[in-house]
JSON list of C-alpha atoms in Angstrom, two decimals:
[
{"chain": "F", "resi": 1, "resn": "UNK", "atom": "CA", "xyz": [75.13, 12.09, -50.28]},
{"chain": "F", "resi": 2, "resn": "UNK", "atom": "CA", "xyz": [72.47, 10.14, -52.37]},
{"chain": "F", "resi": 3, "resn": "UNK", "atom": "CA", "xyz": [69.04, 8.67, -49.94]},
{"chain": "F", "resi": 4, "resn": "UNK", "atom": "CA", "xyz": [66.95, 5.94, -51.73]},
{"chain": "F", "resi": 5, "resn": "UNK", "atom": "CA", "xyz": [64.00, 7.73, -51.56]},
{"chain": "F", "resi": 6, "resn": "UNK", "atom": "CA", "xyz": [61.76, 4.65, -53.22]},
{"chain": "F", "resi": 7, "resn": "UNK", "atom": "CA", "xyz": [63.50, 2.35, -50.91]},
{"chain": "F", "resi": 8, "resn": "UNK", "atom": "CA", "xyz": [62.77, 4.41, -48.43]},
{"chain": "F", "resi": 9, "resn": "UNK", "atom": "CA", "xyz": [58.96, 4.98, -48.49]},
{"chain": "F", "resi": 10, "resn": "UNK", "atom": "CA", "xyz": [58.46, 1.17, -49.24]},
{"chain": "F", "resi": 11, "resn": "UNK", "atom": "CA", "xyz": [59.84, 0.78, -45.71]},
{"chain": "F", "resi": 12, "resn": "UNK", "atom": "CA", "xyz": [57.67, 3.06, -44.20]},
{"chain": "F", "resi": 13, "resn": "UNK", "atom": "CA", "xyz": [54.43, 1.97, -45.59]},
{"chain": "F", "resi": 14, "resn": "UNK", "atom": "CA", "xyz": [55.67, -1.50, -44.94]},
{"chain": "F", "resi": 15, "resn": "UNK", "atom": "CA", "xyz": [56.22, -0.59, -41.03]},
{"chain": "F", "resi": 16, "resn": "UNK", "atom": "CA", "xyz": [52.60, 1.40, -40.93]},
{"chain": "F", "resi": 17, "resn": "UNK", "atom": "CA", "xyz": [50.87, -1.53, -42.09]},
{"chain": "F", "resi": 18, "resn": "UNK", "atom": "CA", "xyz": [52.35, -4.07, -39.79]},
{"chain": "F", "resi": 19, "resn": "UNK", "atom": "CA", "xyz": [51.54, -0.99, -37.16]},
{"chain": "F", "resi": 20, "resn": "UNK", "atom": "CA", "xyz": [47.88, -1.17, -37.89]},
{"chain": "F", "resi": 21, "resn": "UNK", "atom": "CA", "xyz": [47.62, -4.95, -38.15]},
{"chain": "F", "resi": 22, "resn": "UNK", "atom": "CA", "xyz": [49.06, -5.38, -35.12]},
{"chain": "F", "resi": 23, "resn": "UNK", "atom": "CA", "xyz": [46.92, -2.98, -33.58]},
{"chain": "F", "resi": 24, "resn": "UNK", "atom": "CA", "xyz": [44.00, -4.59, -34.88]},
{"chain": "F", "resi": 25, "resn": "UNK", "atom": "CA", "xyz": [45.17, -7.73, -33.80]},
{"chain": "F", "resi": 26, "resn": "UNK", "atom": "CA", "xyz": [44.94, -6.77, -30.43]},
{"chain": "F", "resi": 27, "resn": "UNK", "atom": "CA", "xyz": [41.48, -5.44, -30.64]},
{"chain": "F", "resi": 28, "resn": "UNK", "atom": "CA", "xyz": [42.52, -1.51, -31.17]},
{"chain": "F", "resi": 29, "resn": "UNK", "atom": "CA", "xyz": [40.68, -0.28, -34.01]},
{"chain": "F", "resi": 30, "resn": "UNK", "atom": "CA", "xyz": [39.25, 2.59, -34.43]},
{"chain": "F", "resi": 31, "resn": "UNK", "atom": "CA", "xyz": [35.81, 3.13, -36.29]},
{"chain": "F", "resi": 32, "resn": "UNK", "atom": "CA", "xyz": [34.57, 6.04, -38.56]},
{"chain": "F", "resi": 33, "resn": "UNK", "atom": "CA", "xyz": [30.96, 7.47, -37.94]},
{"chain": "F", "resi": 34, "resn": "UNK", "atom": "CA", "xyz": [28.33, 6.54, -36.00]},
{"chain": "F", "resi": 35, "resn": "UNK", "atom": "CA", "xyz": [28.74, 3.44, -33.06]},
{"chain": "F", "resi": 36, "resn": "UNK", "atom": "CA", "xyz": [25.15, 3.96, -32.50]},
{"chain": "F", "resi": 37, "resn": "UNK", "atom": "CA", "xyz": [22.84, 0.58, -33.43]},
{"chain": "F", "resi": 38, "resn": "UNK", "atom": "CA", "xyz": [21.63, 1.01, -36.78]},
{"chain": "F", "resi": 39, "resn": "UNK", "atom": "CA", "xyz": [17.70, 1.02, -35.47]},
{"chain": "F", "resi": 40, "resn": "UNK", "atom": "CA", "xyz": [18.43, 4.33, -33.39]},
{"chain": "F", "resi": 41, "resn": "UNK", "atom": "CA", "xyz": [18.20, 6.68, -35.72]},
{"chain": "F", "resi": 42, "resn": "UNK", "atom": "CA", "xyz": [16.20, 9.71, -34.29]},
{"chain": "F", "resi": 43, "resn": "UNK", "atom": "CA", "xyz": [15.92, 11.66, -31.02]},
{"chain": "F", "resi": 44, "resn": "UNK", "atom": "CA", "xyz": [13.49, 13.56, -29.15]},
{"chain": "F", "resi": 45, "resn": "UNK", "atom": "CA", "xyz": [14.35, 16.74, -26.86]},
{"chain": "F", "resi": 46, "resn": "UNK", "atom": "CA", "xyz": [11.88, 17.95, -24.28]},
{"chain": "F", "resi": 47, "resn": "UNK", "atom": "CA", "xyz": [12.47, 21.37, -23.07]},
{"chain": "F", "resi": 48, "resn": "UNK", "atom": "CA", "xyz": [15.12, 20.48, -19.98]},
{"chain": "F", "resi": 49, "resn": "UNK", "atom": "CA", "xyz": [14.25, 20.31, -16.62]},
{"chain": "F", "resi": 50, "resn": "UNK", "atom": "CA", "xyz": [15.19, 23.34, -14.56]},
{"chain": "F", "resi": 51, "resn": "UNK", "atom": "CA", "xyz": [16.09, 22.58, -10.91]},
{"chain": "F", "resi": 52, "resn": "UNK", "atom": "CA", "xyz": [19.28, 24.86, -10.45]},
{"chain": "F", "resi": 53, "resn": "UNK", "atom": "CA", "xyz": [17.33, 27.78, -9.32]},
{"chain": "F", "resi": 54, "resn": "UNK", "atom": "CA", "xyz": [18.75, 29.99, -11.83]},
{"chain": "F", "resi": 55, "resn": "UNK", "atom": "CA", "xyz": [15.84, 31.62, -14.20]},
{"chain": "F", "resi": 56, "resn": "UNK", "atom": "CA", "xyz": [15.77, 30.55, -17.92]},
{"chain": "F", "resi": 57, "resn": "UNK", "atom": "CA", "xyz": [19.06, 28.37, -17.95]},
{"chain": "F", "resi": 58, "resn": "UNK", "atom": "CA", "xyz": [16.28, 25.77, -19.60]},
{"chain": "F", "resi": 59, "resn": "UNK", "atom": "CA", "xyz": [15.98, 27.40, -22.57]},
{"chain": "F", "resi": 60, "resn": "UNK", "atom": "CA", "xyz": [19.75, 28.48, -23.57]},
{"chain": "F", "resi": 61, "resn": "UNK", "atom": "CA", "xyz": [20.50, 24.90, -22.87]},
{"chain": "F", "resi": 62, "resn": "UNK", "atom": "CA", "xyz": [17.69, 22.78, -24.75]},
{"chain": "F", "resi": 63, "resn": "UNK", "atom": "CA", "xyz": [18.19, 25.10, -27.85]},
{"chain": "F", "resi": 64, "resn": "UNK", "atom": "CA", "xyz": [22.04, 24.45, -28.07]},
{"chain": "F", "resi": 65, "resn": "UNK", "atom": "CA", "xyz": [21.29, 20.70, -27.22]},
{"chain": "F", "resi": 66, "resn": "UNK", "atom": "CA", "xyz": [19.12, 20.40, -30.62]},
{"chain": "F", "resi": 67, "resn": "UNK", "atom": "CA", "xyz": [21.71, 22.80, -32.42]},
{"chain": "F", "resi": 68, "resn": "UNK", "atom": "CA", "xyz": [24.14, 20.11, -31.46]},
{"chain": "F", "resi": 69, "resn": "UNK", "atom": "CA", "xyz": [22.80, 17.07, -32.08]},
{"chain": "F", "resi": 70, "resn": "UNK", "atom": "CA", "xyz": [21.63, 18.48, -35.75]},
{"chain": "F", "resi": 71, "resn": "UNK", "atom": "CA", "xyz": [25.21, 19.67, -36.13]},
{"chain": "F", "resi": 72, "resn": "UNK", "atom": "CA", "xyz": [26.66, 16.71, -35.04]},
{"chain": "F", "resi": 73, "resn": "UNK", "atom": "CA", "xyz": [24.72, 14.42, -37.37]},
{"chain": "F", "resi": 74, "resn": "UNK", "atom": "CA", "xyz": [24.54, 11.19, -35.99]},
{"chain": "F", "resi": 75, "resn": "UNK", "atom": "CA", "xyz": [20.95, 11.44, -34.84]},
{"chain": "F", "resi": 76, "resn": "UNK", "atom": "CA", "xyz": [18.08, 13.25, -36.25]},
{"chain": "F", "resi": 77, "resn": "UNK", "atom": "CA", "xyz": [15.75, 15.83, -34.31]},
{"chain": "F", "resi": 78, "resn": "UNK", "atom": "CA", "xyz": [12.16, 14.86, -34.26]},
{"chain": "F", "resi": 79, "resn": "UNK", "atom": "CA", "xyz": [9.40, 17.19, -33.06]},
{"chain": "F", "resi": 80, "resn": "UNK", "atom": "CA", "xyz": [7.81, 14.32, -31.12]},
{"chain": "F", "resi": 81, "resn": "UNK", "atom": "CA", "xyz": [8.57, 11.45, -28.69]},
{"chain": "F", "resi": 82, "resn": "UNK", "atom": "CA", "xyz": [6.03, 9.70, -30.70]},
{"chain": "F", "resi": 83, "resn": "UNK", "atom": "CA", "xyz": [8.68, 9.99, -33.88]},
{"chain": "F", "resi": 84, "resn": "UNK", "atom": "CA", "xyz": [11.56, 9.12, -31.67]},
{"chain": "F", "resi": 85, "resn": "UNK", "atom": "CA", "xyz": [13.81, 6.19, -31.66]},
{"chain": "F", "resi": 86, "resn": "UNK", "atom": "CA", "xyz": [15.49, 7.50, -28.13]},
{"chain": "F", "resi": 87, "resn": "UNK", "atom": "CA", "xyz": [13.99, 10.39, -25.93]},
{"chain": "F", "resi": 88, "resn": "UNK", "atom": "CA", "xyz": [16.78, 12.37, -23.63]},
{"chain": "F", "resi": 89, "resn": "UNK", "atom": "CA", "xyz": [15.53, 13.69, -20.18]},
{"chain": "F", "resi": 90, "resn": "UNK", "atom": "CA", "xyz": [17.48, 16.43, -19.11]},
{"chain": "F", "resi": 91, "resn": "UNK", "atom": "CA", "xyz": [17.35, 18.05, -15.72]},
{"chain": "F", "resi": 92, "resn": "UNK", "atom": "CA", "xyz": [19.85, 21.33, -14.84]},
{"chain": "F", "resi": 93, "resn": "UNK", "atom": "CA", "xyz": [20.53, 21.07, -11.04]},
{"chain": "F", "resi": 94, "resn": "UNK", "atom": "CA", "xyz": [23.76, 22.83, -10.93]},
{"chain": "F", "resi": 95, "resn": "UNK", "atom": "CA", "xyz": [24.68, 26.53, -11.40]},
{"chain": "F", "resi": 96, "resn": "UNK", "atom": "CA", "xyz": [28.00, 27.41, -9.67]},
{"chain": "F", "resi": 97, "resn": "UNK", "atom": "CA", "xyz": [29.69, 30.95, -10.19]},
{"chain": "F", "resi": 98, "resn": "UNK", "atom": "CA", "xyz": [33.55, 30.33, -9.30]},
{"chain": "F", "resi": 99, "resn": "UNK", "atom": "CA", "xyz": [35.45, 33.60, -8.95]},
{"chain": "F", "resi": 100, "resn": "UNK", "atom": "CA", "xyz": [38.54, 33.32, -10.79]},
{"chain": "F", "resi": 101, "resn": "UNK", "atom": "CA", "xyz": [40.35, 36.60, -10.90]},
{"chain": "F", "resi": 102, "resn": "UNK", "atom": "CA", "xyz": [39.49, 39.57, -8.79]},
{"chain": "F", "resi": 103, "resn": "UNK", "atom": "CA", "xyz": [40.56, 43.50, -9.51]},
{"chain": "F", "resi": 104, "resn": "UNK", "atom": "CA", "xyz": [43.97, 44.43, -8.91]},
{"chain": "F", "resi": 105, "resn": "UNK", "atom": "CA", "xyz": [43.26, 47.64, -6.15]},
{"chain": "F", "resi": 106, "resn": "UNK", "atom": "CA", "xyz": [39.52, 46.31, -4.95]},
{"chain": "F", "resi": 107, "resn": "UNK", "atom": "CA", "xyz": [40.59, 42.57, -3.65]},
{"chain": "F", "resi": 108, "resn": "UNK", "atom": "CA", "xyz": [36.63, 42.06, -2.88]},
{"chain": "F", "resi": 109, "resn": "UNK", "atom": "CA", "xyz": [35.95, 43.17, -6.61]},
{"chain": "F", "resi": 110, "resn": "UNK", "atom": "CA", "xyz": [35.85, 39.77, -8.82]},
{"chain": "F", "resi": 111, "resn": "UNK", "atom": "CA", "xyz": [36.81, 40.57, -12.53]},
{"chain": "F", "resi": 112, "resn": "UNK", "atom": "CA", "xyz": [36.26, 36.81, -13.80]},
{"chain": "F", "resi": 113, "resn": "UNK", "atom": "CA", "xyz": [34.54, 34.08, -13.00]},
{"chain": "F", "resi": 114, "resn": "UNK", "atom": "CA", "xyz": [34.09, 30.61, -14.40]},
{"chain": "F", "resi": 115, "resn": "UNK", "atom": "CA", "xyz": [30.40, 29.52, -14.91]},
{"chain": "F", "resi": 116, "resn": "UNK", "atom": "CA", "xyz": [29.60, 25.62, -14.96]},
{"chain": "F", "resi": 117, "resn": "UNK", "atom": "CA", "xyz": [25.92, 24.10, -15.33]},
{"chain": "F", "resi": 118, "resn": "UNK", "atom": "CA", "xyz": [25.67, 20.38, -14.41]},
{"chain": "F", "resi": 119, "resn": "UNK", "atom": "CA", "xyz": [23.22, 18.26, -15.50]},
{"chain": "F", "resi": 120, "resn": "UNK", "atom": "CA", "xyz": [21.69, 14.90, -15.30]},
{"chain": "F", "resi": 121, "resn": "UNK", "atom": "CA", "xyz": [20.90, 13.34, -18.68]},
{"chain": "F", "resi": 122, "resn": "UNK", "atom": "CA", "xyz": [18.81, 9.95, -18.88]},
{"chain": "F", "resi": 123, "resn": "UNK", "atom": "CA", "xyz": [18.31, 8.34, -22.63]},
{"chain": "F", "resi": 124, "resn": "UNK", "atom": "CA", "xyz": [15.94, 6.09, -22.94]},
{"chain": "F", "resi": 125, "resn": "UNK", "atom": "CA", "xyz": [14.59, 4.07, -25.59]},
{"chain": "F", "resi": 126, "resn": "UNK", "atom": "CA", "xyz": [10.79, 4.32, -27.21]},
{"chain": "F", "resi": 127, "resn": "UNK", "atom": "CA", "xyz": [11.04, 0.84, -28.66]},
{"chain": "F", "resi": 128, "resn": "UNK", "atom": "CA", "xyz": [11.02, -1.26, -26.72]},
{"chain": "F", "resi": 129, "resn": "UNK", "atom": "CA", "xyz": [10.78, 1.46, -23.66]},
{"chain": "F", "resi": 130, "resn": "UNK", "atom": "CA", "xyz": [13.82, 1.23, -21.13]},
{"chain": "F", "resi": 131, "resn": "UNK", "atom": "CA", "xyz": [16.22, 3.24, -20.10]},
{"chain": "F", "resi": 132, "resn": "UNK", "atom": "CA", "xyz": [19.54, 3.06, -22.28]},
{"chain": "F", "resi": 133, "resn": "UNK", "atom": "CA", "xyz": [22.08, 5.07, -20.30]},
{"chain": "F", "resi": 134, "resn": "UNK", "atom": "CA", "xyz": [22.07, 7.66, -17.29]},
{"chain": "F", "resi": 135, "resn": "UNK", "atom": "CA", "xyz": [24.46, 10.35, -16.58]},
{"chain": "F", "resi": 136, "resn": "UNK", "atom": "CA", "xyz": [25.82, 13.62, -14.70]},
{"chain": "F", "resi": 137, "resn": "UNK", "atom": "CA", "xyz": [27.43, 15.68, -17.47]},
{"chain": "F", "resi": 138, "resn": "UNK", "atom": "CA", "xyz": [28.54, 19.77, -17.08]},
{"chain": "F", "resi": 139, "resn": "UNK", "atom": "CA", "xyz": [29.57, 22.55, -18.73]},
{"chain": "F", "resi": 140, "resn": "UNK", "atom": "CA", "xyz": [31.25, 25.78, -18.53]},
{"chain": "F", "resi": 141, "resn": "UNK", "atom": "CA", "xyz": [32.86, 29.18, -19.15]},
{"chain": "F", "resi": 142, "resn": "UNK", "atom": "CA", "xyz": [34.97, 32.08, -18.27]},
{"chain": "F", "resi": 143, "resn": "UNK", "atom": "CA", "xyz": [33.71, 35.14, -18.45]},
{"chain": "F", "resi": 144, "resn": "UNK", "atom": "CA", "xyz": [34.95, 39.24, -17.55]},
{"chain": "F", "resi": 145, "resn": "UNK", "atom": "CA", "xyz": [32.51, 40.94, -15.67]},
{"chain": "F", "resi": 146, "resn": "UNK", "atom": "CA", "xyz": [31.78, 44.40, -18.02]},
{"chain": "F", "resi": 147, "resn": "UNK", "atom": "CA", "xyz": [29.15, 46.25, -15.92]},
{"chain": "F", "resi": 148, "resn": "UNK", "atom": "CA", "xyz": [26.90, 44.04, -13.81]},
{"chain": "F", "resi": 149, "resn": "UNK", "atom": "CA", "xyz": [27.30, 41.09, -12.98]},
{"chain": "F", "resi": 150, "resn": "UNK", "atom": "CA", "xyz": [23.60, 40.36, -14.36]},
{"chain": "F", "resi": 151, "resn": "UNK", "atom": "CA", "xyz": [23.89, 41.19, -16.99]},
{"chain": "F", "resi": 152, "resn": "UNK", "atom": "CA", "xyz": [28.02, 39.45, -17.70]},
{"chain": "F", "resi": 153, "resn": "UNK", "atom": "CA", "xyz": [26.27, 36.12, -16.41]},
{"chain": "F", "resi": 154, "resn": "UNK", "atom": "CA", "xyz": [23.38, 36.62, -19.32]},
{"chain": "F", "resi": 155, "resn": "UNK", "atom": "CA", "xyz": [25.88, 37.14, -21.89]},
{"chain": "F", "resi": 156, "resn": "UNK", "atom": "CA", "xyz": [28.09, 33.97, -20.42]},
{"chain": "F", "resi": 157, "resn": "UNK", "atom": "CA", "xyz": [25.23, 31.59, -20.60]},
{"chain": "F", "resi": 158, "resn": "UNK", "atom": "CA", "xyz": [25.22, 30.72, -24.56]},
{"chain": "F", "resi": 159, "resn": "UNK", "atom": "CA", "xyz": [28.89, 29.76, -24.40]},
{"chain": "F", "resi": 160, "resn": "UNK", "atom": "CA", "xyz": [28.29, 27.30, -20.86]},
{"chain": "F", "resi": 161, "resn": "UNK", "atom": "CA", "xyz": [25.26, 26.07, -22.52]},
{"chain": "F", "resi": 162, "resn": "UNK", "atom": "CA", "xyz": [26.82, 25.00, -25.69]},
{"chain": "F", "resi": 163, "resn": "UNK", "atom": "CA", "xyz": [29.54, 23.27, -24.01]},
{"chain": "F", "resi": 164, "resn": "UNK", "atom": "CA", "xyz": [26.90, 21.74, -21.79]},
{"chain": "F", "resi": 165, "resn": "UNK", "atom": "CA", "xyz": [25.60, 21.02, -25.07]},
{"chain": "F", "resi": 166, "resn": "UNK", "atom": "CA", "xyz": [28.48, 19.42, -26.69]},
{"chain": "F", "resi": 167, "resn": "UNK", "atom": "CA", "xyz": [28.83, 17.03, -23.77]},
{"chain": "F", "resi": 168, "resn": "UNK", "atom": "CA", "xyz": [25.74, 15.64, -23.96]},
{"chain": "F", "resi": 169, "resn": "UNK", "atom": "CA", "xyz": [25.99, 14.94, -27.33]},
{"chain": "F", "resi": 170, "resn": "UNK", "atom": "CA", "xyz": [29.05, 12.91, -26.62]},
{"chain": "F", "resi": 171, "resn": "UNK", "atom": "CA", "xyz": [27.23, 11.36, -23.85]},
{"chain": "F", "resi": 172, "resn": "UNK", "atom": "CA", "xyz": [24.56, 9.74, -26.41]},
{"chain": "F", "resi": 173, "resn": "UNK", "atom": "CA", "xyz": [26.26, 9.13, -29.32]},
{"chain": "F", "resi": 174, "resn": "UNK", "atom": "CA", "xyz": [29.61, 7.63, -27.50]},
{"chain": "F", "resi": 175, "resn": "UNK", "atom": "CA", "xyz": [27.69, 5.79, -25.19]},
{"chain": "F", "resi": 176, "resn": "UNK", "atom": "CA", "xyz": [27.62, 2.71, -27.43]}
]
């Protein structure tokens, strides 16, 4: 049995590109880098606000926020609001511990738990000032308790914080 291979392949490209006009015809296109306006450029984060009562959480979470947003690209860092096209205010007001999975012969004994941090993330803009977008964004993990539970929660935290992290950063930048 013989295909017509050249045939073929001019029918599917001709089918893909009626696909994407139509698609763009009805207003569904989909756009490559940044959304943001071109005169927001840079981004200033204070050290986060911590009102979730657990010790520290601040400064996991503001260092994976910068390690984000300069891994991400989109906007730069800046060392000062002064230097900033858009400042982010970031206040940590929820830490929940969820059990998940408790030992097989000790049913009080939890083995995992999930950790989540919530947060509410303002953006505003330095020039002119105003406030560009609010928002309640969280993140979390699972995590084994090995040892004490101190301890297991310490170890947990990067991993919550980054995807705490990751979240805002689609917060800002897919905003627009």
């Amino acid at each position: 049995m013989k295909t017509n291979l050249p045939g073929l392949t001019a029918r599917i490209m001709m089918l893909s590109a009626l696909v994407i006009g139509v698609l763009a015809a009805a207003g569904c296109v989909y756009q490559l880098g940044s959304s943001l306006p071109p005169n927001l450029q840079t981004i200033y984060l204070p050290m986060f606000v911590n009102k979730c009562g657990e010790p520290q959480v601040e400064n996991d979470t503001t260092r994976a926020a910068i390690q984000e947003f300069q891994k991400d690209g989109t906007l730069r860092v800046v060392p000062s609001a002064a230097e900033a096209d858009l400042v982010l205010e970031v206040t940590l007001n929820r830490y929940k511990l969820t059990p998940l999975r408790y030992e097989r012969d000790q049913s009080r004994t939890t083995r995992e738990y999930r950790l989540r941090i919530g947060a509410d993330v303002v953006v505003r803009k330095t020039k002119p000032a105003g406030i560009l977008t609010r928002a309640s964004v969280e993140g979390e993990t699972t995590f084994l308790v090995a040892g004490d539970l101190t301890n297991s929660k310490r170890t947990a935290l990067p991993a919550a914080a980054l995807d705490l992290a990751h979240r805002i950063v689609e917060t800002v930048t897919e905003a627009w």
